[in-house]
Coordinates of C-alpha atoms in Angstrom, one line a residue:
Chain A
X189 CA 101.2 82.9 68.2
X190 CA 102.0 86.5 66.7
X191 CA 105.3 86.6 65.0
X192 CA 106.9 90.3 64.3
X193 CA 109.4 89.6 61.8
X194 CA 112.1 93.2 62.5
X195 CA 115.1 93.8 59.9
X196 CA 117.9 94.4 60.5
X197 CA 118.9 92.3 63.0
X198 CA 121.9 94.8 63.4
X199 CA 123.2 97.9 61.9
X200 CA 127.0 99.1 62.0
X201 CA 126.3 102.7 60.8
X202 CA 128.7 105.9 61.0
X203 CA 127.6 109.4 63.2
X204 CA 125.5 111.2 61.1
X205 CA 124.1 109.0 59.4
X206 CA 120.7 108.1 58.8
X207 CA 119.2 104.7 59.9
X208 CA 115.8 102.6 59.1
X209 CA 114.1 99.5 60.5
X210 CA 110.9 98.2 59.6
X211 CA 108.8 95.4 61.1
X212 CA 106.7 93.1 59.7
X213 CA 103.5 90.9 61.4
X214 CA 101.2 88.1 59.9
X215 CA 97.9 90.0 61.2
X216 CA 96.5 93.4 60.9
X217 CA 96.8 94.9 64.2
X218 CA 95.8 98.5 65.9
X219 CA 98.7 99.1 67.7
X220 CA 102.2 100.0 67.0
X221 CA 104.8 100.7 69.3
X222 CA 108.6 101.1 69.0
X223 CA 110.8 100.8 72.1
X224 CA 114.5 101.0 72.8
X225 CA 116.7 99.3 75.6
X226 CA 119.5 100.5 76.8
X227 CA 122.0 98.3 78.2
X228 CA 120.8 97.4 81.7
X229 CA 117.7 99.3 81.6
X230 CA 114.1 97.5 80.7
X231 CA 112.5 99.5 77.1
X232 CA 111.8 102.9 76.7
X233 CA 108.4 104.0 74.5
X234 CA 109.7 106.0 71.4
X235 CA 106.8 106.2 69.2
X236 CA 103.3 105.3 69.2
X237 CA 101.0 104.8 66.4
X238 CA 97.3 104.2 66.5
X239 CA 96.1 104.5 62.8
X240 CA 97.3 103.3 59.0
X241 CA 98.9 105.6 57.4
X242 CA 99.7 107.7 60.4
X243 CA 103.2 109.4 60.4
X244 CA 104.7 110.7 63.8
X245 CA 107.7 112.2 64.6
X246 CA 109.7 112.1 68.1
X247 CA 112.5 114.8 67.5
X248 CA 114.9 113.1 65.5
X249 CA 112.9 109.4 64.8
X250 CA 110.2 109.3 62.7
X251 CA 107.5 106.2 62.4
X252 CA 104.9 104.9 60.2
X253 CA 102.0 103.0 60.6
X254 CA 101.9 100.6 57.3
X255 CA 98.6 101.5 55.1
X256 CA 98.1 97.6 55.0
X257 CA 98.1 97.6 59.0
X258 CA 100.5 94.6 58.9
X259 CA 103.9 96.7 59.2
X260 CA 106.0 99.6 60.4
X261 CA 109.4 101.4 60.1
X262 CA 111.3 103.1 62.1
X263 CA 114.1 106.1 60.9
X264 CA 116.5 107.8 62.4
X265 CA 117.9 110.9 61.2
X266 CA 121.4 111.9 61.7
X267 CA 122.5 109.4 64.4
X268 CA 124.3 110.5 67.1
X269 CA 126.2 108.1 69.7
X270 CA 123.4 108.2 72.6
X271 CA 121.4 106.5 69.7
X272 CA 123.4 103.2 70.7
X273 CA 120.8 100.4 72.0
X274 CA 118.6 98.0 70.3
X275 CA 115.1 99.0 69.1
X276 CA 111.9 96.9 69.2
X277 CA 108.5 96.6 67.7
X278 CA 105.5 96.2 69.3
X279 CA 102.6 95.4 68.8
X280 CA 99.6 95.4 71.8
X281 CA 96.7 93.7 72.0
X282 CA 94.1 93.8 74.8
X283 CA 96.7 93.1 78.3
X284 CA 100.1 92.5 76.8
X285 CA 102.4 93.5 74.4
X286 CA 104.0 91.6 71.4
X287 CA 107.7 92.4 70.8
X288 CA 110.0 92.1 67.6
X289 CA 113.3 90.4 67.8
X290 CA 114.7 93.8 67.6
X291 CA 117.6 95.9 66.2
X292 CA 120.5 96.2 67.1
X293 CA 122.4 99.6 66.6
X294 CA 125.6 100.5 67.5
X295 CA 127.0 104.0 66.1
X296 CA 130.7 104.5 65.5
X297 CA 132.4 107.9 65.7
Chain B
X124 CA 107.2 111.1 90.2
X125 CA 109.3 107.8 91.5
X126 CA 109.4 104.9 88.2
X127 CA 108.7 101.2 87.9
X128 CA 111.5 99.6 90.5
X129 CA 112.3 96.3 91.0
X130 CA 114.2 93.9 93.2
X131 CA 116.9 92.3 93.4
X132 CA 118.6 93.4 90.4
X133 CA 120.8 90.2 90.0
X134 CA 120.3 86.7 91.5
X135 CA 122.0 83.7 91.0
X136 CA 120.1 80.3 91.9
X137 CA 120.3 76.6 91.0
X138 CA 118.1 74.1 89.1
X139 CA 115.1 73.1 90.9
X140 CA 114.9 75.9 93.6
X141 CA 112.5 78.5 93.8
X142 CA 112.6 82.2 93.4
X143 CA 110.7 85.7 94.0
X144 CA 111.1 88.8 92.4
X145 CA 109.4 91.9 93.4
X146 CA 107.7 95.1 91.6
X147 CA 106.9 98.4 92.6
X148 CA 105.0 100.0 90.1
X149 CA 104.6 103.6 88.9
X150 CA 102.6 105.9 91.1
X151 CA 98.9 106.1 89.5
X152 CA 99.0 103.1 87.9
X153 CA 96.9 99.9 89.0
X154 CA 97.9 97.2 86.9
X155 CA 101.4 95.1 86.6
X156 CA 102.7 93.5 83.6
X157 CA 105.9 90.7 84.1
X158 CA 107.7 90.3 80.7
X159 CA 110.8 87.5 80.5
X160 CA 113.7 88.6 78.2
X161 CA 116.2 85.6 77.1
X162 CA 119.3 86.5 75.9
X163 CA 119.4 88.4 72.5
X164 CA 115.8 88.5 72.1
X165 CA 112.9 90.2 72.4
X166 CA 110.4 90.6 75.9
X167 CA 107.6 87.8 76.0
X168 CA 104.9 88.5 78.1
X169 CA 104.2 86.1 81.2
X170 CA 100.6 87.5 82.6
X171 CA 99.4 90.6 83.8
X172 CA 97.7 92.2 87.1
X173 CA 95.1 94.1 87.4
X174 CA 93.2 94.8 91.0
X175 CA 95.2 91.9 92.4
X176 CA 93.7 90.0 89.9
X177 CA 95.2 87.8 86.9
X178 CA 94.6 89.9 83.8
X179 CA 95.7 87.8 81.1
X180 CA 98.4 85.5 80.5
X181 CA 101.2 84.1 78.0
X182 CA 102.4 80.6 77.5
X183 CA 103.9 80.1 80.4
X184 CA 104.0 76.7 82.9
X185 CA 101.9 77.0 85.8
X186 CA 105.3 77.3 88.1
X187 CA 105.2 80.7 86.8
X188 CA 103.1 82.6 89.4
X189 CA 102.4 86.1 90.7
X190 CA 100.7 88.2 92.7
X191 CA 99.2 92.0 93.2
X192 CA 99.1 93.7 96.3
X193 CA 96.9 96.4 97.4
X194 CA 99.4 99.2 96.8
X195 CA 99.7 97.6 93.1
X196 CA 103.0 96.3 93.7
X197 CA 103.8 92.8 92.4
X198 CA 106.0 89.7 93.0
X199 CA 106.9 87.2 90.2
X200 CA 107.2 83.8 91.7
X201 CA 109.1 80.3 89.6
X202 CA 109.1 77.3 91.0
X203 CA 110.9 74.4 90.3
X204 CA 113.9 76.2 88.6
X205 CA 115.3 75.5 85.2
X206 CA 118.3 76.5 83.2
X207 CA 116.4 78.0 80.9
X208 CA 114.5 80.2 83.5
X209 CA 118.0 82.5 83.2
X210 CA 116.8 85.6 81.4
X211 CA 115.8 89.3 82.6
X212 CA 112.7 89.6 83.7
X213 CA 111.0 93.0 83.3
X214 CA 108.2 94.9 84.9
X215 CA 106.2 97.1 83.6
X216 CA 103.5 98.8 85.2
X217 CA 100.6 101.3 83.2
X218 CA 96.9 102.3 83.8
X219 CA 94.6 99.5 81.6
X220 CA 94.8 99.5 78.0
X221 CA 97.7 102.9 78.5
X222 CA 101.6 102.7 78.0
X223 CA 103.4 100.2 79.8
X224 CA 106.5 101.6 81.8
X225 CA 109.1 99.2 82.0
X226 CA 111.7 98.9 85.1
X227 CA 115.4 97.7 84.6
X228 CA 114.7 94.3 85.6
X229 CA 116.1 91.5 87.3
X230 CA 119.1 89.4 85.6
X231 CA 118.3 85.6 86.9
X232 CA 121.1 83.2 86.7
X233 CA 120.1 79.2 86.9
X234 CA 123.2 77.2 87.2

């Protein structure tokens, strides 16, 4: 099946500081997605992206949709501790969605 | 606007029994996702409902089973219970081909 390859697999990073992800898949696909899951709660939509090249921003994150269609990052600007959680790729493809192993983030003070 | 809920929100059972978790989705939406998270890893996608019909499925056993109701809530049923059943498993609801809104999910212990 699909395999979304998502580095890092963790980050230790200070408040303030800025923070990137990317993910990585073995076909070209339409769709990206990043999530994030808070402890306890099922994932959150962040971002969408629906075109190569594309660049969106939500607030503080910012995403890209790889110009090869095969991957994506993620950044986030000046981290703040609420930005605790792990984030996931996604990728979807006619009924369901294809998740990343995710990032794991955890911001210290 | 009430969210994706689901129930119970833990549940502890042993091998070989059978269990059924439930899904109410988002109002609007018509079709149901079910989505099994194992420990440290990502969601993988079990099927999907749409009209109270299957819509799709992953690589799942057959003792993984569901159904829609008219409403468009959804139960999740297992049969047959293994220890590596224990995960979260997440609903999300959505209108077809839209975003998928995810609840909290239940935490399912098999001992």
């Amino acid at each position: 099946g699909q395999q979304l390859n998502q580095s890092p697999q963790s980050m230790f990073i200070q408040e303030g500081e800025d923070v990137s992800m990317n993910c990585t898949s073995s076909s070209i696909f339409n769709t990206w997605l990043w999530y994030k899951q808070d402890p306890g709660e099922g994932p959150v939509l962040l971002i969408a992206l629906y075109k190569a090249g594309e660049l969106t921003s939500n607030g503080r994150l910012t995403a890209q949709f790889g110009i090869t269609r095969k991957d994506s990052f993620l950044n986030i600007s000046a981290s703040i501790p609420s930005d605790v959680g792990i984030y996931f790729c996604a990728l979807r493809t006619a009924s369901k969605l294809t998740f990343g192993t995710g990032t794991r983030l955890q911001v210290t003070l | 606007e009430t969210g994706v809920t689901q129930s119970p929100t833990h549940l502890i059972k042993t091998r070989g029994q059978q269990v059924t978790l439930r899904c109410s989705s988002q109002s609007g939406h018509n079709t149901v996702s079910w989505y099994q998270q194992a420990l440290g890893q990502g969601p993988q996608f079990i099927f999907q409902y749409y009209r109270e019909e299957e819509n799709g499925r992953g690589n799942f056993p057959p003792r993984f089973s569901g159904l829609q109701f008219p409403n468009y809530s959804s139960e999740l049923n297992v049969n047959a219970l293994e220890l590596d059943d224990s995960a979260l498993y997440l609903c999300a609801s959505s209108s077809p081909g839209e975003t998928q809104y995810f609840g909290p999910g239940t935490r399912l212990l098999v001992l």
